Amino acid sequence: MERKELLENIAPCSLMCYTCGGYKNGAICKLAGELSGYLEGMYEFYEKHSGPEQKSYLERFQIFQEELTRMGEAGCGGCRNGEHNGCSIRGCFLLECVKDHEVDFCGECPEFPCDKVHSIFEEEVYLQWLEGGKRIREAGAEQFWEERRRVPHYAGYKKGLEE
């Protein structure tokens, strides 16, 4: 993958825009849109061929279709894009910070890991930032992409809930 594509799909903090539900060029948006297309007309088919005992299923299916459509309409252009509509991490300054340090990722910065970042991230995200930055520093952004592009974006929250 070319560096330009890496920069579009991996945020400066090493979080994967590509696997984020808000990223319009990401896996979730693209796959939701594709699946939504394949399901077109399915509700009407089930409605026509189902009896009253399947009413609950039809209601759940309709909600699923609505959510899938919503997921396929993500609006964020990514952290480095002019269409970026605001990160879900309030007060994020990392795009400006990496530019100021003339690097593309926090992990490439000679000051990484810095203390400034802990104040903007909750613990799960901070740990992802730390791990991602270290991995980019060790193996490079290309290898990091190959390792992380299929890892669920929100997996850290699930792990945190299970402990």
XYZ file of N, CA and C in Angstrom:
489
model
N 0.843 -1.177 0.000
C 0.000 0.000 0.000
C 0.888 1.239 0.000
N 0.504 2.219 -0.772
C 1.283 3.454 -0.846
C 1.100 4.281 0.422
N 2.091 5.106 0.707
C 2.081 5.932 1.922
C 0.828 6.803 1.989
N 0.411 7.364 0.869
C -0.778 8.210 0.826
C -2.002 7.454 1.348
N -2.166 6.207 0.925
C -3.293 5.393 1.376
C -3.180 5.060 2.862
N -1.967 4.796 3.322
C -1.762 4.543 4.749
C -2.201 5.758 5.568
N -1.833 6.935 5.102
C -2.178 8.162 5.816
C -3.677 8.424 5.808
N -4.371 7.973 4.786
C -5.823 8.131 4.719
C -6.528 7.152 5.664
N -5.941 6.005 5.883
C -6.610 4.937 6.626
C -6.152 4.759 8.069
N -5.030 5.356 8.423
C -4.515 5.269 9.798
C -4.379 6.690 10.328
N -5.007 6.957 11.458
C -4.943 8.282 12.068
C -3.544 8.538 12.620
N -3.191 9.791 12.836
C -1.875 10.121 13.392
C -1.595 9.391 14.712
N -2.646 9.128 15.468
C -2.496 8.476 16.768
C -2.324 6.967 16.639
N -2.459 6.425 15.457
C -2.384 5.002 15.120
C -3.720 4.290 15.241
N -4.772 4.995 15.619
C -6.092 4.361 15.567
C -6.455 4.194 14.093
N -7.147 3.144 13.793
C -7.439 2.807 12.408
C -8.725 3.472 11.947
N -8.598 4.548 11.179
C -9.775 5.170 10.564
C -10.518 4.104 9.746
N -9.771 3.253 9.067
C -10.342 2.253 8.164
C -11.371 1.350 8.853
N -11.186 1.054 10.107
C -12.112 0.159 10.806
C -13.095 0.914 11.694
N -13.096 2.234 11.626
C -13.998 3.059 12.429
C -15.364 3.147 11.754
N -16.416 3.046 12.529
C -17.775 3.119 11.998
C -18.148 4.476 11.428
N -17.414 5.518 11.755
C -17.720 6.846 11.254
C -17.003 7.218 9.969
N -16.045 6.390 9.533
C -15.203 6.712 8.379
C -15.877 6.270 7.083
N -16.166 7.234 6.202
C -16.924 6.929 4.987
C -16.172 6.064 3.981
N -14.855 5.997 4.067
C -14.079 5.144 3.166
C -13.608 3.873 3.851
N -14.187 3.587 4.989
C -13.751 2.450 5.775
C -14.538 1.177 5.526
N -14.070 0.127 6.145
C -14.653 -1.198 5.962
C -16.111 -1.258 6.399
N -16.438 -0.688 7.546
C -17.802 -0.786 8.062
C -18.776 -0.102 7.120
N -18.466 1.106 6.712
C -19.346 1.850 5.809
C -19.496 1.140 4.471
N -18.389 0.714 3.909
C -18.445 0.055 2.608
C -19.213 -1.268 2.670
N -18.902 -2.083 3.668
C -19.560 -3.383 3.771
C -21.033 -3.251 4.139
N -21.365 -2.285 4.994
C -22.769 -2.052 5.341
C -23.550 -1.624 4.105
N -22.964 -0.737 3.316
C -23.624 -0.308 2.086
C -23.817 -1.451 1.110
N -22.798 -2.280 0.995
C -22.887 -3.430 0.090
C -23.962 -4.414 0.563
N -23.942 -4.747 1.846
C -24.939 -5.679 2.371
C -26.341 -5.094 2.264
N -26.480 -3.819 2.536
C -27.774 -3.160 2.421
C -28.322 -3.296 1.004
N -27.455 -3.164 0.018
C -27.871 -3.333 -1.371
C -28.376 -4.733 -1.662
N -27.686 -5.727 -1.119
C -28.114 -7.115 -1.333
C -29.448 -7.417 -0.641
N -29.762 -6.693 0.404
C -30.993 -6.945 1.152
C -32.191 -6.183 0.599
N -31.991 -5.373 -0.421
C -33.086 -4.581 -0.966
C -34.250 -5.482 -1.380
N -35.420 -5.161 -0.885
C -36.634 -5.921 -1.193
C -36.882 -7.106 -0.280
N -35.922 -7.456 0.550
C -36.060 -8.641 1.403
C -37.170 -8.465 2.441
N -37.261 -7.285 3.034
C -38.322 -7.044 4.016
C -39.690 -7.257 3.371
N -39.873 -6.687 2.183
C -41.145 -6.816 1.483
C -41.443 -8.280 1.126
N -40.389 -9.017 0.764
C -40.556 -10.441 0.481
C -41.048 -11.172 1.724
N -40.364 -10.947 2.849
C -40.769 -11.609 4.092
C -42.157 -11.170 4.531
N -42.461 -9.908 4.337
C -43.777 -9.397 4.726
C -44.874 -10.107 3.931
N -44.608 -10.307 2.649
C -45.599 -10.950 1.765
C -45.749 -12.445 2.074
N -44.652 -13.093 2.466
C -44.662 -14.547 2.611
C -44.663 -15.029 4.064
N -44.836 -14.123 5.004
C -44.823 -14.509 6.416
C -46.212 -14.365 7.017
N -46.423 -15.148 8.020
C -47.681 -15.055 8.742
C -47.551 -14.124 9.945
N -48.634 -13.925 10.649
C -48.644 -13.027 11.808
C -47.666 -13.461 12.914
N -47.339 -14.739 12.953
C -46.414 -15.245 13.979
C -44.984 -14.738 13.769
N -44.686 -14.221 12.583
C -43.353 -13.679 12.300
C -43.288 -12.150 12.410
N -44.299 -11.535 12.980
C -44.338 -10.074 13.109
C -43.118 -9.547 13.871
N -42.752 -10.220 14.933
C -41.595 -9.805 15.735
C -40.316 -9.861 14.898
N -40.160 -10.904 14.110
C -38.996 -11.029 13.234
C -38.962 -9.880 12.233
N -40.092 -9.578 11.635
C -40.159 -8.495 10.656
C -39.782 -7.150 11.283
N -40.238 -6.907 12.490
C -39.897 -5.655 13.176
C -38.392 -5.572 13.430
N -37.806 -6.666 13.885
C -36.362 -6.683 14.126
C -35.583 -6.529 12.821
N -36.049 -7.184 11.764
C -35.390 -7.081 10.471
C -35.441 -5.646 9.960
N -36.574 -4.976 10.137
C -36.703 -3.592 9.691
C -35.731 -2.684 10.449
N -35.606 -2.882 11.745
C -34.649 -2.106 12.551
C -33.227 -2.388 12.077
N -32.922 -3.660 11.831
C -31.605 -4.037 11.321
C -31.309 -3.325 10.005
N -32.267 -3.345 9.086
C -32.071 -2.689 7.789
C -31.840 -1.193 7.956
N -32.577 -0.558 8.845
C -32.411 0.881 9.079
C -31.020 1.183 9.643
N -30.570 0.376 10.586
C -29.241 0.569 11.166
C -28.139 0.302 10.140
N -28.320 -0.709 9.341
C -27.350 -1.026 8.300
C -27.245 0.126 7.300
N -28.375 0.679 6.915
C -28.372 1.834 6.019
C -27.641 3.000 6.665
N -27.906 3.247 7.935
C -27.235 4.332 8.658
C -25.726 4.113 8.680
N -25.290 2.894 8.948
C -23.857 2.585 8.982
C -23.205 2.773 7.613
N -23.968 2.591 6.564
C -23.448 2.764 5.215
C -23.386 4.218 4.770
N -23.791 5.115 5.630
C -23.811 6.546 5.300
C -22.884 7.353 6.197
N -21.788 6.779 6.616
C -20.836 7.476 7.485
C -20.354 8.751 6.800
N -20.007 9.753 7.584
C -19.676 11.034 6.996
C -18.271 11.535 7.205
N -17.465 10.851 7.993
C -16.130 11.358 8.288
C -15.174 11.017 7.148
N -14.387 12.001 6.740
C -13.417 11.788 5.679
C -12.056 11.348 6.186
N -11.919 11.179 7.490
C -10.643 10.765 8.066
C -9.920 11.924 8.723
N -9.063 11.610 9.632
C -8.377 12.619 10.433
C -7.546 13.596 9.606
N -7.011 13.151 8.503
C -6.100 14.000 7.720
C -6.802 14.693 6.556
N -8.093 14.488 6.416
C -8.839 14.985 5.282
C -9.547 16.292 5.634
N -9.647 17.173 4.687
C -10.356 18.427 4.896
C -11.827 18.232 5.193
N -12.361 17.053 4.860
C -13.759 16.736 5.131
C -13.938 16.156 6.535
N -12.883 16.113 7.278
C -12.946 15.548 8.627
C -13.982 16.322 9.426
N -14.939 15.603 9.978
C -16.044 16.275 10.648
C -15.930 16.240 12.166
N -14.750 16.098 12.657
C -14.565 16.127 14.098
C -14.417 14.736 14.670
N -13.340 14.528 15.335
C -13.061 13.233 15.938
C -13.995 13.015 17.114
N -14.257 11.768 17.398
C -15.070 11.462 18.575
C -14.276 11.691 19.857
N -13.003 11.943 19.725
C -12.157 12.215 20.885
C -12.047 13.731 21.034
N -12.772 14.241 21.983
C -12.809 15.697 22.186
C -11.431 16.221 22.566
N -11.108 17.342 21.988
C -9.839 17.984 22.307
C -8.632 17.352 21.652
N -8.858 16.502 20.657
C -7.724 15.844 20.003
C -6.895 16.881 19.245
N -5.626 16.874 19.520
C -4.689 17.825 18.919
C -3.594 17.110 18.129
N -3.742 15.816 17.948
C -2.634 15.024 17.423
C -2.299 15.294 15.960
N -3.267 15.648 15.151
C -2.957 15.965 13.754
C -2.017 17.168 13.705
N -2.325 18.190 14.468
C -1.471 19.375 14.508
C -0.109 19.028 15.119
N -0.113 18.191 16.127
C 1.123 17.819 16.811
C 2.083 17.073 15.876
N 1.570 16.079 15.131
C 2.474 15.350 14.221
C 2.985 16.270 13.118
N 2.145 17.191 12.665
C 2.607 18.167 11.663
C 3.715 19.033 12.240
N 3.521 19.500 13.476
C 4.536 20.328 14.135
C 5.859 19.596 14.299
N 5.783 18.282 14.513
C 6.990 17.474 14.705
C 7.500 16.860 13.397
N 6.821 17.186 12.288
C 7.200 16.735 10.953
C 7.300 15.214 10.832
N 6.294 14.553 11.412
C 6.151 13.105 11.293
C 4.711 12.817 10.868
N 4.427 11.580 10.514
C 3.069 11.205 10.123
C 2.290 10.544 11.256
N 3.009 9.906 12.172
C 2.367 9.172 13.265
C 3.080 9.480 14.577
N 2.341 9.442 15.658
C 2.945 9.672 16.975
C 4.144 8.759 17.201
N 4.030 7.515 16.788
C 5.105 6.553 16.991
C 6.389 6.899 16.257
N 6.328 7.780 15.283
C 7.520 8.217 14.571
C 8.184 9.421 15.227
N 7.536 9.978 16.217
C 8.035 11.185 16.882
C 9.113 10.830 17.904
N 10.197 11.607 17.961
C 11.249 11.326 18.944
C 10.777 11.503 20.396
N 9.673 12.217 20.591
C 9.147 12.431 21.942
C 8.124 11.367 22.361
N 7.824 10.428 21.473
C 6.845 9.369 21.790
C 7.428 8.403 22.803
N 6.650 7.980 23.766
C 5.309 8.432 24.157
C 5.394 9.681 25.038
N 4.534 10.636 24.767
C 4.557 11.876 25.540
C 3.406 11.892 26.547
N 3.553 12.703 27.536
C 2.552 12.788 28.606
C 1.306 13.560 28.201
N 1.380 14.378 27.154
C 0.244 15.213 26.755
C -0.967 14.383 26.340
N -0.734 13.220 25.801
C -1.795 12.426 25.197
C -2.707 11.787 26.230
N -2.182 11.418 27.355
C -2.999 10.730 28.361
C -4.210 11.554 28.769
N -4.112 12.870 28.679
C -5.215 13.741 29.102
C -6.412 13.715 28.159
N -6.237 13.323 26.901
C -7.371 13.337 25.966
C -8.008 11.974 25.750
N -7.304 10.915 26.102
C -7.812 9.574 25.837
C -8.312 8.899 27.105
N -9.396 8.144 26.960
C -9.786 7.250 28.043
C -8.826 6.064 28.004
N -8.819 5.283 29.038
C -7.800 4.246 29.207
C -7.705 3.280 28.030
N -8.854 2.790 27.513
C -8.825 1.835 26.400
C -8.155 2.441 25.172
N -8.470 3.693 24.890
C -7.909 4.356 23.710
C -6.438 4.689 23.942
N -6.116 5.104 25.140
C -4.714 5.397 25.461
C -3.845 4.162 25.231
N -4.320 3.003 25.673
C -3.551 1.772 25.497
C -3.406 1.413 24.016
N -4.456 1.653 23.230
C -4.369 1.416 21.784
C -3.349 2.364 21.153
N -3.374 3.629 21.587
C -2.419 4.626 21.088
C -0.982 4.201 21.401
N -0.767 3.788 22.630
C 0.564 3.392 23.073
C 1.051 2.164 22.301
N 0.211 1.144 22.219
C 0.559 -0.085 21.501
C 0.776 0.195 20.011
N -0.135 0.963 19.408
C -0.024 1.271 17.982
C 1.217 2.084 17.663
N 1.496 3.093 18.478
C 2.687 3.911 18.262
C 3.966 3.098 18.379
N 3.998 2.220 19.368
C 5.184 1.367 19.536
C 5.360 0.444 18.329
N 4.245 -0.100 17.844
C 4.332 -1.029 16.711
C 4.762 -0.299 15.434
N 4.246 0.907 15.218
C 4.669 1.685 14.049
C 6.152 2.011 14.158
N 6.604 2.341 15.348
C 8.030 2.648 15.553
C 8.885 1.408 15.258
N 8.446 0.239 15.715
C 9.218 -1.002 15.556
C 9.191 -1.542 14.130
N 7.988 -1.605 13.541
C 7.826 -2.322 12.276
C 7.493 -1.433 11.080
N 7.110 -0.205 11.333
C 6.720 0.695 10.253
C 5.219 0.686 10.024
N 4.738 1.736 9.378
C 3.302 1.898 9.148
C 2.742 0.830 8.210
N 3.525 0.397 7.234
C 3.046 -0.618 6.289
C 2.762 -1.936 6.998
N 3.690 -2.363 7.845
C 3.497 -3.610 8.586
C 2.348 -3.462 9.581
N 2.270 -2.311 10.235
C 1.179 -2.037 11.170
C -0.172 -2.170 10.457
N -0.276 -1.599 9.266
C -1.502 -1.707 8.468
C -1.857 -3.171 8.215
N -0.893 -3.957 7.771
C -1.152 -5.365 7.472
C -1.636 -6.116 8.719
N -1.088 -5.780 9.852
C -1.462 -6.459 11.099
C -2.814 -6.001 11.642
N -3.194 -4.753 11.399
C -4.364 -4.166 12.067
C -5.587 -3.948 11.188
N -5.471 -4.065 9.890
C -6.579 -3.676 9.019
C -7.827 -4.548 9.161
N -7.697 -5.699 9.738
C -8.855 -6.577 9.931
C -9.220 -6.750 11.411
N -8.580 -5.998 12.261
C -8.857 -6.071 13.699
C -10.016 -5.128 14.011
N -11.047 -5.595 14.697
C -12.175 -4.726 15.026
C -11.737 -3.471 15.785
N -12.221 -2.338 15.342
C -11.862 -1.034 15.889
C -12.198 -0.905 17.374
N -13.272 -1.511 17.781
C -13.789 -1.317 19.141
C -13.513 -2.503 20.064
N -12.628 -3.399 19.658
C -12.337 -4.615 20.432
C -11.813 -4.303 21.833
N -11.087 -3.212 21.985
C -10.550 -2.844 23.291
C -11.623 -2.622 24.330
N -12.771 -2.158 23.903
C -13.878 -1.955 24.834
C -14.443 -3.289 25.299
N -14.536 -4.243 24.405
C -15.065 -5.555 24.773
C -14.144 -6.222 25.783
N -12.849 -6.140 25.547
C -11.883 -6.721 26.472
C -11.995 -6.067 27.830
N -12.152 -4.747 27.836
C -12.260 -4.001 29.087
C -13.498 -4.386 29.885
N -14.588 -4.724 29.187
C -15.825 -5.099 29.863
C -15.748 -6.505 30.440
N -14.955 -7.358 29.803
C -14.863 -8.748 30.249
C -14.002 -8.929 31.472
N -13.106 -7.984 31.729
C -12.172 -8.132 32.849
C -12.838 -7.882 34.173
